[in-house]
Tab-separated table of N, CA, C and O and ligand atoms in Angstrom:
chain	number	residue	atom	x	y	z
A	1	UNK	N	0.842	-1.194	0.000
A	1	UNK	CA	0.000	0.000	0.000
A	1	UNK	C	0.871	1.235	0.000
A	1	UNK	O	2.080	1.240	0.231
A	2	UNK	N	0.005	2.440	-0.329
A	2	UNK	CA	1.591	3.169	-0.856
A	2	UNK	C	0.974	4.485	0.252
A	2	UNK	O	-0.078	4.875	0.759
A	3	UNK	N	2.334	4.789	0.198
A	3	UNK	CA	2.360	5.745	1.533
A	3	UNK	C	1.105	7.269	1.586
A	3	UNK	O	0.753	7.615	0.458
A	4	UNK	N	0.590	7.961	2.570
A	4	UNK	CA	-0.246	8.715	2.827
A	4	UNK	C	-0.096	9.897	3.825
A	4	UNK	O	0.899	9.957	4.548
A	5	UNK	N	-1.095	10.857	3.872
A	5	UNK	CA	-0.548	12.419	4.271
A	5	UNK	C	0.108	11.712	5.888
A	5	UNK	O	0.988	12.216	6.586
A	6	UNK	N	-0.630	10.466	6.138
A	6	UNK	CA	-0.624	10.439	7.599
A	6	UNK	C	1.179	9.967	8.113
A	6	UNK	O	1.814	10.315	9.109
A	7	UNK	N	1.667	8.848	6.680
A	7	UNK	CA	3.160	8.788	6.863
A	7	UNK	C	3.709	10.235	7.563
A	7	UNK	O	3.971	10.491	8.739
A	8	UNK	N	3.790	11.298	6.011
A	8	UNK	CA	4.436	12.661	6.496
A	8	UNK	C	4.194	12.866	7.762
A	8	UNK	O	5.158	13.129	8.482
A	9	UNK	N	2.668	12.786	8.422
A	9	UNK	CA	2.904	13.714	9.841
A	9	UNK	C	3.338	12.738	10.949
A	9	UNK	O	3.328	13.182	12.097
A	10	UNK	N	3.737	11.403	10.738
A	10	UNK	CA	4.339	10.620	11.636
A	10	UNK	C	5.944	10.712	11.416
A	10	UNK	O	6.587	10.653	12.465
A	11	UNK	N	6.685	10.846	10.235
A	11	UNK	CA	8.198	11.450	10.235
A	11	UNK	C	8.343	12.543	10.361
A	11	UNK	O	9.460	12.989	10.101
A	12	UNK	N	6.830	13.849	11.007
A	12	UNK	CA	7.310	15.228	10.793
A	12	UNK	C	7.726	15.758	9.374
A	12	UNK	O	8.465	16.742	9.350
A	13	UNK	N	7.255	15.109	8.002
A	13	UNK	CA	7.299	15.925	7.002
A	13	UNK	C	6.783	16.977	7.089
A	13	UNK	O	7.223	18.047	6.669
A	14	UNK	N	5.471	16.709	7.827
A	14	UNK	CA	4.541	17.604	7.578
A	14	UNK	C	4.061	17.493	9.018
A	14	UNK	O	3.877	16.511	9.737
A	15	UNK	N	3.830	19.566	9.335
A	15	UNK	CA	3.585	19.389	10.982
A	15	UNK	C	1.714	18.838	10.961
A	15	UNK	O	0.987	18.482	10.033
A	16	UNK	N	1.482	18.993	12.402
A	16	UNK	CA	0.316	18.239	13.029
A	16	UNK	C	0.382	19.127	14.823
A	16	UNK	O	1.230	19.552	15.608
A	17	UNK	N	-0.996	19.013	14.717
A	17	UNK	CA	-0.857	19.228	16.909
A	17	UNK	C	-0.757	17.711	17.126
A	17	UNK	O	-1.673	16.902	16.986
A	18	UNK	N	0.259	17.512	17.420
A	18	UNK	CA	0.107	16.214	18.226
A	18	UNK	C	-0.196	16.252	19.596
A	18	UNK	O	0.066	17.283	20.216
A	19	UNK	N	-0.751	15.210	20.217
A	19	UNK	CA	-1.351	15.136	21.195
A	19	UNK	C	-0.786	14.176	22.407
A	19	UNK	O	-0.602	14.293	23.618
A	20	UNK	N	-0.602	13.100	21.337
A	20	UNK	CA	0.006	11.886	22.234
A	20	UNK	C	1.106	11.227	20.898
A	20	UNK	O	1.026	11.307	19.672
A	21	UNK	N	2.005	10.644	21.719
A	21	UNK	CA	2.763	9.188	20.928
A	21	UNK	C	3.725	8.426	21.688
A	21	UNK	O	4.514	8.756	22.573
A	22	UNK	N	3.498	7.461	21.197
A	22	UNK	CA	4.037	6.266	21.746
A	22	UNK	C	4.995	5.755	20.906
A	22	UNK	O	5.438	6.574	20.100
A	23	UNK	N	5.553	4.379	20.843
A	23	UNK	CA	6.187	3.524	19.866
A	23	UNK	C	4.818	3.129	18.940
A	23	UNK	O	4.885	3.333	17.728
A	24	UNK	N	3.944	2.728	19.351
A	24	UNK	CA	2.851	2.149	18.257
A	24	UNK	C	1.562	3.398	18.103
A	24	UNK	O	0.602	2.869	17.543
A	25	UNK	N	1.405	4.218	18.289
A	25	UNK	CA	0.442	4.754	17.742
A	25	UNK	C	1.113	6.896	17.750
A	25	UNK	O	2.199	7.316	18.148
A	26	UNK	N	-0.207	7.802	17.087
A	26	UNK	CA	0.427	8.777	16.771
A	26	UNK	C	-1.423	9.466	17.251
A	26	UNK	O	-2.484	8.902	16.981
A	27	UNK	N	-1.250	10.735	17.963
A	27	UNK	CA	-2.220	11.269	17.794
A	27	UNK	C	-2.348	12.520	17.780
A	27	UNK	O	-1.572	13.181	18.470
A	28	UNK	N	-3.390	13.196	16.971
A	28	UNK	CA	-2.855	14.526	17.101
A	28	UNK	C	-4.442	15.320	16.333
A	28	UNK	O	-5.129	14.746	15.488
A	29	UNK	N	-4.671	16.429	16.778
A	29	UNK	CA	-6.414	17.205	16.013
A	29	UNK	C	-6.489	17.163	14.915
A	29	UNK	O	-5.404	17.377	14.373
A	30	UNK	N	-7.363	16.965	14.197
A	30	UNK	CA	-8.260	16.614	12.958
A	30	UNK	C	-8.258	18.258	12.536
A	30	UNK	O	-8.552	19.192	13.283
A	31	UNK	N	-7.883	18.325	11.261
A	31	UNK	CA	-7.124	19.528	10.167
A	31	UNK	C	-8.777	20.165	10.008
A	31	UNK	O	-8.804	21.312	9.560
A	32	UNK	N	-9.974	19.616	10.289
A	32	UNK	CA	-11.085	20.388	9.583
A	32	UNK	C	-12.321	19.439	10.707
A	32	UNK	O	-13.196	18.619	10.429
A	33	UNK	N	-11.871	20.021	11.986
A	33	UNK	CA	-12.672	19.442	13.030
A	33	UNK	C	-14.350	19.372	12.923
A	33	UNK	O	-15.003	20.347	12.552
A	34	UNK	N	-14.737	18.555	13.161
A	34	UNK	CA	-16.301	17.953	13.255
A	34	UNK	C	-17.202	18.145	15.008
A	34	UNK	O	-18.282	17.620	15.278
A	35	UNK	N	-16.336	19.063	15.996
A	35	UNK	CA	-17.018	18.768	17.236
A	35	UNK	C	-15.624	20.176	17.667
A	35	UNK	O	-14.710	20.530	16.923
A	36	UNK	N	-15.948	20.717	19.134
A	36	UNK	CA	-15.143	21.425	19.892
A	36	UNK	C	-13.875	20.358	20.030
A	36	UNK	O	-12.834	21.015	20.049
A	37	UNK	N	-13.608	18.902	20.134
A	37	UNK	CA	-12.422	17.988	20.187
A	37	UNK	C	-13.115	16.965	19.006
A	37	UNK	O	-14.174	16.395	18.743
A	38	UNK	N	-11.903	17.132	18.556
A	38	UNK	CA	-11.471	16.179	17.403
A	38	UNK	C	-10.024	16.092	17.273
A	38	UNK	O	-9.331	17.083	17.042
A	39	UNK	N	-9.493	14.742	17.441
A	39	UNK	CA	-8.373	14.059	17.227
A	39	UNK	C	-8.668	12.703	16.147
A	39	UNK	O	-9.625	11.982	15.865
A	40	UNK	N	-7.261	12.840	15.755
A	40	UNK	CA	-6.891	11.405	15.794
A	40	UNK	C	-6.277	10.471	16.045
A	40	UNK	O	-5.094	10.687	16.308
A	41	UNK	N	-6.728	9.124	16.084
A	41	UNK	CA	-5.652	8.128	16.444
A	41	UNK	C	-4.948	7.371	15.405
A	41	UNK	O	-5.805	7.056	14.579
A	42	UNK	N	-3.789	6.923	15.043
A	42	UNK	CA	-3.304	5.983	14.171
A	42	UNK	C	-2.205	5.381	14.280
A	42	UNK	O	-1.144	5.929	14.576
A	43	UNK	N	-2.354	4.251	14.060
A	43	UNK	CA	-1.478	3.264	14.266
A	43	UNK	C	-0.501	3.411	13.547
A	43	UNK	O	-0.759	3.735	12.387
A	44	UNK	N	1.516	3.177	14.064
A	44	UNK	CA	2.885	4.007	13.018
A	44	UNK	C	2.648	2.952	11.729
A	44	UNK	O	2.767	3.248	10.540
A	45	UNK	N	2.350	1.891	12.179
A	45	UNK	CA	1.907	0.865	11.081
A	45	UNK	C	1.119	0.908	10.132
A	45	UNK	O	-0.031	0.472	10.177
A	46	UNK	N	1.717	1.510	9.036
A	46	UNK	CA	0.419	1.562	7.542
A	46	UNK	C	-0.822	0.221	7.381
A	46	UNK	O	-0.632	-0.855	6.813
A	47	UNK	N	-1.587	0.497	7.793
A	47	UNK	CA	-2.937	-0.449	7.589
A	47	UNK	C	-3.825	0.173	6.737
A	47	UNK	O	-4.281	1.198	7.243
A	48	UNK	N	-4.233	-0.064	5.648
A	48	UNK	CA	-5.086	0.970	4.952
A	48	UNK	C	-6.240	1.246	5.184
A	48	UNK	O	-6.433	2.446	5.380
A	49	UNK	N	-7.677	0.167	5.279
A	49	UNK	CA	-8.525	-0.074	5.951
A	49	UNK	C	-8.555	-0.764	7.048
A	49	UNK	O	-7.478	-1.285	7.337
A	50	UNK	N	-9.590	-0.983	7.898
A	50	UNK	CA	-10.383	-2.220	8.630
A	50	UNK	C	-10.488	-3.155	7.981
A	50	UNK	O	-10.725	-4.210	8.571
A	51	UNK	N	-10.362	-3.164	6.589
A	51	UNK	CA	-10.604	-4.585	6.147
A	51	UNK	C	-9.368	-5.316	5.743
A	51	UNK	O	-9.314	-6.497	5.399
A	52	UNK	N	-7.994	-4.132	5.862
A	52	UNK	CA	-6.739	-4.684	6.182
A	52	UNK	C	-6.059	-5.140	7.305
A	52	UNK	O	-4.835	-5.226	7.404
A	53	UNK	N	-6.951	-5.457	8.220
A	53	UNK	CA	-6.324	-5.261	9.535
A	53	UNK	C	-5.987	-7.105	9.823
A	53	UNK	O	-6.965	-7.822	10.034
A	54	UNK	N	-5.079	-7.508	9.810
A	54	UNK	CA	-4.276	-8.943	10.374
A	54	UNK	C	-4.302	-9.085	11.594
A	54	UNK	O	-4.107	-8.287	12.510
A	55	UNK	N	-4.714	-10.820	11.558
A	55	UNK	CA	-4.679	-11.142	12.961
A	55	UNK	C	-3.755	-10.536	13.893
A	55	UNK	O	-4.127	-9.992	14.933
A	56	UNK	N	-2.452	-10.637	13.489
A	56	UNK	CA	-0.993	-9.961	14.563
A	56	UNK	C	-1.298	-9.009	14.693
A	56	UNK	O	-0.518	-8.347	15.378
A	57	UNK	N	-2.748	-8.150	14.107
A	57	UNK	CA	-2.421	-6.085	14.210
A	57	UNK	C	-3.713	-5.988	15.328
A	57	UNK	O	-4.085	-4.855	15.635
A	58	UNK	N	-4.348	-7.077	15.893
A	58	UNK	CA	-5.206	-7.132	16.868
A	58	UNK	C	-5.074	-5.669	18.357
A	58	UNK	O	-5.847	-4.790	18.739
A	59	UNK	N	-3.378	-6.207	18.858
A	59	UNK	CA	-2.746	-5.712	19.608
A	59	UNK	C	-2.906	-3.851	19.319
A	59	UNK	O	-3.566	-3.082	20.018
A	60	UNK	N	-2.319	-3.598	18.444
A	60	UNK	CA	-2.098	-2.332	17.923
A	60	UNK	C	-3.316	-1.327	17.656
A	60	UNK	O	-3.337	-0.100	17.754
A	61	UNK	N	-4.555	-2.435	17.205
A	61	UNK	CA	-5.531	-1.782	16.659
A	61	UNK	C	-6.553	-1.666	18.055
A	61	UNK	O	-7.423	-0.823	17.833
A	62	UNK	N	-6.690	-2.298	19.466
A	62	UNK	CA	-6.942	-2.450	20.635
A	62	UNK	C	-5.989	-1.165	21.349
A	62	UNK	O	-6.577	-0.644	22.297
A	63	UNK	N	-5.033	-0.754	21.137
A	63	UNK	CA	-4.030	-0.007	21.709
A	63	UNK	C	-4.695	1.583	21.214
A	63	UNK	O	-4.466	2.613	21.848
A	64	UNK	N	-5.529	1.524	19.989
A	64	UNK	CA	-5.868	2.912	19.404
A	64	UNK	C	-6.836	3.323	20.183
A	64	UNK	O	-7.082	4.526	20.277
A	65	UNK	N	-7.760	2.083	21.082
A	65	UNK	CA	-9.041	2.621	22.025
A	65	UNK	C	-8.220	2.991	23.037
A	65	UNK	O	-8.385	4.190	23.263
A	66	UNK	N	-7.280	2.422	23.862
A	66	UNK	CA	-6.489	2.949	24.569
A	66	UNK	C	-6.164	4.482	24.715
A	66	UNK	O	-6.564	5.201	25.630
A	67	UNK	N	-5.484	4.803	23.808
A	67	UNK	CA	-4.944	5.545	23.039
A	67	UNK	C	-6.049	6.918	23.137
A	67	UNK	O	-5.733	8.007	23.616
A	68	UNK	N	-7.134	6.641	22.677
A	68	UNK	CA	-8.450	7.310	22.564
A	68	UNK	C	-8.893	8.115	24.115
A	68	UNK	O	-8.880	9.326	24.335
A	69	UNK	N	-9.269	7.017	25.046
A	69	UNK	CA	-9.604	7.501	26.255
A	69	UNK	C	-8.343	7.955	26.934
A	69	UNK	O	-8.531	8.731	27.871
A	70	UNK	N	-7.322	7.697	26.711
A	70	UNK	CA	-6.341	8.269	27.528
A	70	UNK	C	-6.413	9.834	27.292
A	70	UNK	O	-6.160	10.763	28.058
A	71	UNK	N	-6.851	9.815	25.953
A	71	UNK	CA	-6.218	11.473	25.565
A	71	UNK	C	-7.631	12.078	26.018
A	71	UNK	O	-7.635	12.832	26.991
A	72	UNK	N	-8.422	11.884	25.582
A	72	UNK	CA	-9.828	12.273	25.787
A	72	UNK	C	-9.935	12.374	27.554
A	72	UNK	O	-10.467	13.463	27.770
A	73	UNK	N	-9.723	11.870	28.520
A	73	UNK	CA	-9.591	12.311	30.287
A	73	UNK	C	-8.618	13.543	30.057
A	73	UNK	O	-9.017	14.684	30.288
A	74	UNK	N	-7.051	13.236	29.495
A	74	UNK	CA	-6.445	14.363	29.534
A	74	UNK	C	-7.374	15.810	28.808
A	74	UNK	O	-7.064	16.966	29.095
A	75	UNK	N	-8.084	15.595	28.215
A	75	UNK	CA	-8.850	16.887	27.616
A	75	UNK	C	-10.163	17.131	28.284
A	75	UNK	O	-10.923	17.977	27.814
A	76	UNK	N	-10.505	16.394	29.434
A	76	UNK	CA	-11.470	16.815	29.839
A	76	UNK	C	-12.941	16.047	29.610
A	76	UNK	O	-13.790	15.967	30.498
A	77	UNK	N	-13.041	15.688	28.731
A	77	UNK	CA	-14.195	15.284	27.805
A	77	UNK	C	-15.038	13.355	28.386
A	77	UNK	O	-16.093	12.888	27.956
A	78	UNK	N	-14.382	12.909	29.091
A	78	UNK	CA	-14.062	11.372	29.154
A	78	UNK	C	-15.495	11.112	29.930
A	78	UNK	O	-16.326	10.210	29.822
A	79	UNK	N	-15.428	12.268	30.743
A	79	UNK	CA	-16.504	11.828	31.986
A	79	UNK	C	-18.278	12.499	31.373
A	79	UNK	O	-19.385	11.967	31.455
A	80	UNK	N	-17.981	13.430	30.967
A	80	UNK	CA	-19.146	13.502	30.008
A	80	UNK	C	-19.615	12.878	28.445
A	80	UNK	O	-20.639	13.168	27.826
A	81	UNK	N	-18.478	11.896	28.016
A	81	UNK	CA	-18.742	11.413	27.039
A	81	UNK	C	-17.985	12.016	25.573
A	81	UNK	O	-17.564	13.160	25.403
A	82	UNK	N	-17.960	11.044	24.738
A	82	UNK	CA	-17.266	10.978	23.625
A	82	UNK	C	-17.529	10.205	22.263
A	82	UNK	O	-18.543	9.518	22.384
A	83	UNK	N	-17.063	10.112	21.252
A	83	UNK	CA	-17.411	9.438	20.331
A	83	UNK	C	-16.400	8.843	19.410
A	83	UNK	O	-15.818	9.572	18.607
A	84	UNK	N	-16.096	7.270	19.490
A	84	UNK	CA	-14.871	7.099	18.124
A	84	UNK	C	-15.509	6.630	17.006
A	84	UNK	O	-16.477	5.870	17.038
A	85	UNK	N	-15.002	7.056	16.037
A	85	UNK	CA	-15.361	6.370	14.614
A	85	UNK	C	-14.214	6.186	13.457
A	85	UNK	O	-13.384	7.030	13.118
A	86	UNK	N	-14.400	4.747	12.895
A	86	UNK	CA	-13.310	4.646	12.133
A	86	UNK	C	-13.837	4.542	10.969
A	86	UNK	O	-14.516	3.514	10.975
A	87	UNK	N	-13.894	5.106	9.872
A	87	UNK	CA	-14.300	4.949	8.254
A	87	UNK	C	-13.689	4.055	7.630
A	87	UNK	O	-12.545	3.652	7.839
A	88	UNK	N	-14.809	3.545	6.448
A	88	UNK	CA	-13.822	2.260	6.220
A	88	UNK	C	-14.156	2.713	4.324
A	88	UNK	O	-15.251	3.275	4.351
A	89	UNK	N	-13.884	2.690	3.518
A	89	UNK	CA	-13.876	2.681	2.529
A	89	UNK	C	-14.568	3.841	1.761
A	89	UNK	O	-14.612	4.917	2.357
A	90	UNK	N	-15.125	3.770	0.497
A	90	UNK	CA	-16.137	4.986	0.352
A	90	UNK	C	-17.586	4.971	0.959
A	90	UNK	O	-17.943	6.128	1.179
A	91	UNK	N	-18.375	4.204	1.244
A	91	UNK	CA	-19.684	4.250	0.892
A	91	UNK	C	-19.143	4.578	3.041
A	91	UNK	O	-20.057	5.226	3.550
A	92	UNK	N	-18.327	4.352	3.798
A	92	UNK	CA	-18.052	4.156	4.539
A	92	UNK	C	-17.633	6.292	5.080
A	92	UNK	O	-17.903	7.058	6.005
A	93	UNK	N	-17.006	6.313	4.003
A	93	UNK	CA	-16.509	8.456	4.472
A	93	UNK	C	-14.850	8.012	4.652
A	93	UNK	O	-14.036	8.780	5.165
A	94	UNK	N	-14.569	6.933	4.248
A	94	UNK	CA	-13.062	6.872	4.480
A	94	UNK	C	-12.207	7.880	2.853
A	94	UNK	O	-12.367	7.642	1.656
A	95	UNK	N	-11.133	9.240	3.694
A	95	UNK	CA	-10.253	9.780	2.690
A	95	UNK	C	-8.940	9.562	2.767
A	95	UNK	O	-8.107	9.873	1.916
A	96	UNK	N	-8.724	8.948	3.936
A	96	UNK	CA	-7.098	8.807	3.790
A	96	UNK	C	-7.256	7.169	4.302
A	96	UNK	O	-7.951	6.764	5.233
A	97	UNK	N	-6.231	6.228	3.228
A	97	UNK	CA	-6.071	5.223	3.628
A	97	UNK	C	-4.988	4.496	4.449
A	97	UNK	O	-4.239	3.590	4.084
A	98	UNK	N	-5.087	5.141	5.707
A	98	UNK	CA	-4.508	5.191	6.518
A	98	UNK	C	-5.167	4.613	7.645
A	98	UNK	O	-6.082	5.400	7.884
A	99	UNK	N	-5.218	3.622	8.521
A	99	UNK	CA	-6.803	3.881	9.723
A	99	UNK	C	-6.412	4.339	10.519
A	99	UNK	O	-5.221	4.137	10.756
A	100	UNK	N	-7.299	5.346	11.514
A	100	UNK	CA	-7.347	6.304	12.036
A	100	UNK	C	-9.150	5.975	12.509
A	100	UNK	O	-10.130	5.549	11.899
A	101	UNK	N	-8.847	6.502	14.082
A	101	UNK	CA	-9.996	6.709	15.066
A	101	UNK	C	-9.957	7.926	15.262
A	101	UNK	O	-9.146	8.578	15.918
A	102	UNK	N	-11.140	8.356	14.496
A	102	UNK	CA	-11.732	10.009	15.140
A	102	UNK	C	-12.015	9.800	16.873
A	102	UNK	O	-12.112	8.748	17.505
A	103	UNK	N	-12.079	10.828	17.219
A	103	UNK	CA	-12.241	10.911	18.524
A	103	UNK	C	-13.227	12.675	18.652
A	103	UNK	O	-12.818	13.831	18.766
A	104	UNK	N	-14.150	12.275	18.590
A	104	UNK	CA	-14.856	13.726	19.011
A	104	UNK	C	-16.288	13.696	20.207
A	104	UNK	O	-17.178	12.870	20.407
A	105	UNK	N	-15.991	14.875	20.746
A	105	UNK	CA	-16.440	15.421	22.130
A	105	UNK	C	-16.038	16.970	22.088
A	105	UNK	O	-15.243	17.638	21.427
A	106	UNK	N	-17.260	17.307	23.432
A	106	UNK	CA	-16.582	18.220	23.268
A	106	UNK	C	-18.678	19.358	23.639
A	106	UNK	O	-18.976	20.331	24.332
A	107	UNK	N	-19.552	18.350	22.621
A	107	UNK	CA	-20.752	18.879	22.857
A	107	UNK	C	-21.341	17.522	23.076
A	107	UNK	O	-20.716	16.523	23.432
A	108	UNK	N	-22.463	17.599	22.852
A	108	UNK	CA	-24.021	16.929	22.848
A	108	UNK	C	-23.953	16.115	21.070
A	108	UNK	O	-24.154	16.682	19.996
A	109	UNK	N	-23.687	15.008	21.259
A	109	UNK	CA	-23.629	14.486	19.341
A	109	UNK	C	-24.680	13.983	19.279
A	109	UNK	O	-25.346	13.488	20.189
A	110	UNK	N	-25.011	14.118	17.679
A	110	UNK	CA	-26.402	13.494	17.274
A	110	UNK	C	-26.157	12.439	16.865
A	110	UNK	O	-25.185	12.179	16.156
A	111	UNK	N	-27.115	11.549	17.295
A	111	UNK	CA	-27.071	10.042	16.702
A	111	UNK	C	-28.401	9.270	16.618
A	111	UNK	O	-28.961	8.781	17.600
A	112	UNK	N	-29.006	9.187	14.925
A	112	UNK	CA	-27.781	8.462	14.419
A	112	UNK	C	-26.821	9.431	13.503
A	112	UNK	O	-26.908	10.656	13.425
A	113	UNK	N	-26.264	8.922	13.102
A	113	UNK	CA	-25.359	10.081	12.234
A	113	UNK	C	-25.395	10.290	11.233
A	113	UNK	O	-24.808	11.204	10.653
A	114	UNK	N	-26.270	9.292	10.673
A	114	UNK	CA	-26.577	9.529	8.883
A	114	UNK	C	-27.489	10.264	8.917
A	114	UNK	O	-27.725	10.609	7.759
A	115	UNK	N	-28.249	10.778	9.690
A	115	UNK	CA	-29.743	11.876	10.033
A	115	UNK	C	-28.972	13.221	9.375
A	115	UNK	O	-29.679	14.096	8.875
A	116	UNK	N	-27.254	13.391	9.387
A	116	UNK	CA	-27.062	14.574	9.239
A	116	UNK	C	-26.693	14.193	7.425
A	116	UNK	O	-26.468	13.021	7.124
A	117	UNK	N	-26.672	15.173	6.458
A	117	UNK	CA	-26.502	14.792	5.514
A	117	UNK	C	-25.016	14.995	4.963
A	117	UNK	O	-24.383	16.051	4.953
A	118	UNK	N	-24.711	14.065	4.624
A	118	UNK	CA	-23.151	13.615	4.549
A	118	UNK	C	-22.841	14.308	3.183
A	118	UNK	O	-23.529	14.410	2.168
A	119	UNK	N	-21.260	14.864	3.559
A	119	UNK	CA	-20.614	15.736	2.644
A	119	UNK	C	-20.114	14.988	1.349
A	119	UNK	O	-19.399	15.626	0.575
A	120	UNK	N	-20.479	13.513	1.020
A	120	UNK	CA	-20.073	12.776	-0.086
A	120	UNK	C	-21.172	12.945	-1.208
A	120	UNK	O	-20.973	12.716	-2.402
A	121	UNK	N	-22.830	13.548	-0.435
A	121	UNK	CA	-24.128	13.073	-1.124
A	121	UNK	C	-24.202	14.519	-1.529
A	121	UNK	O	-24.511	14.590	-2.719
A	122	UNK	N	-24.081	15.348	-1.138
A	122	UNK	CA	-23.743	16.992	-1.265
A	122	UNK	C	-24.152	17.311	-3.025
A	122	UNK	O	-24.023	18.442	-3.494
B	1	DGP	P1	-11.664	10.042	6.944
B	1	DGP	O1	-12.581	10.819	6.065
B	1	DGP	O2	-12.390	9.141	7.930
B	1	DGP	O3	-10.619	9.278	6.139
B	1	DGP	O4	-10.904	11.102	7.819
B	1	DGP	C1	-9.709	11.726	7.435
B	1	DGP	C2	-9.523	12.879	8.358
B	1	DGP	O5	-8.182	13.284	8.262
B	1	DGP	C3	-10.383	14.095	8.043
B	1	DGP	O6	-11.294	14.328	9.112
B	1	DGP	C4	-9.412	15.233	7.899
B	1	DGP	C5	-8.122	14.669	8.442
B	1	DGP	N1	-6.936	15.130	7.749
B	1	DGP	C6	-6.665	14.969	6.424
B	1	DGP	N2	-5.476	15.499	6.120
B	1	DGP	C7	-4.973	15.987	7.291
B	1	DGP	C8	-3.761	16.659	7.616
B	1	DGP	O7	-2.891	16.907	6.788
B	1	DGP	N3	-3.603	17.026	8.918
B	1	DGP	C9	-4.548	16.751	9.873
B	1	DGP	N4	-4.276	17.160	11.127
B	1	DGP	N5	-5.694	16.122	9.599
B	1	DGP	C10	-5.900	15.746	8.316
């Protein structure tokens, strides 16, 4: 699979707010936020979809919920609630094939979420 914006902001090609990082994952706010907090999570490991994800990437891809609530208490948001979502393809809202857990909070979210009309049907 060939490399994506999300490589650059994990070697610092390209800056990012990062938020958190570890050896296995990278997180940092969403370039065109959807809520008062929006991050993301992603694994240093290129996985393109969910539907790429290998038994051995179990660990890593379990480490991104981790990953999620850790940052989300540090911001405040944990105890009133939050929301992850991972996109998976087109019909799915996936643009970078990279996976990545949104993480947004921050207000009151509507759900379900297709009630709002999605920027693909536009
Ligand atoms: P998705 O549509 O689920 O693939 O979400 C991709 C998200 O990535 C989208 O909400 C915007 C965000 N994004 C894309 N490019 C950049 C970037 O260069 N920097 C940051 N911080 N976020 C980006």
């Amino acid at each position: 699979m060939s490399e994506t914006i999300f490589d650059k902001i994990i070697s610092r090609e390209i800056p990012a707010d990062i938020v958190y990082e570890d050896d296995i994952s990278l997180a940092f706010k969403d370039i065109n936020p959807q809520a008062p907090v929006h991050f993301l999570v992603i694994p240093k490991k290129r996985i393109a979809t969910i539907n790429d994800i290998a038994k051995e990437d179990r660990e890593v891809v379990g480490h991104l919920s981790w990953v999620a609530a850790k940052v989300a208490g540090e911001m405040g948001i944990a105890q009133e609630g939050f929301r992850t979502v991972m996109n998976c393809n087109e019909f799915g809202g996936q643009s970078v094939y990279h996976i990545h857990l949104h993480v947004l909070g921050g207000k009151l979210l509507g759900w379900p979420p297709y009630t709002d009309k999605p920027k693909n049907l536009e």
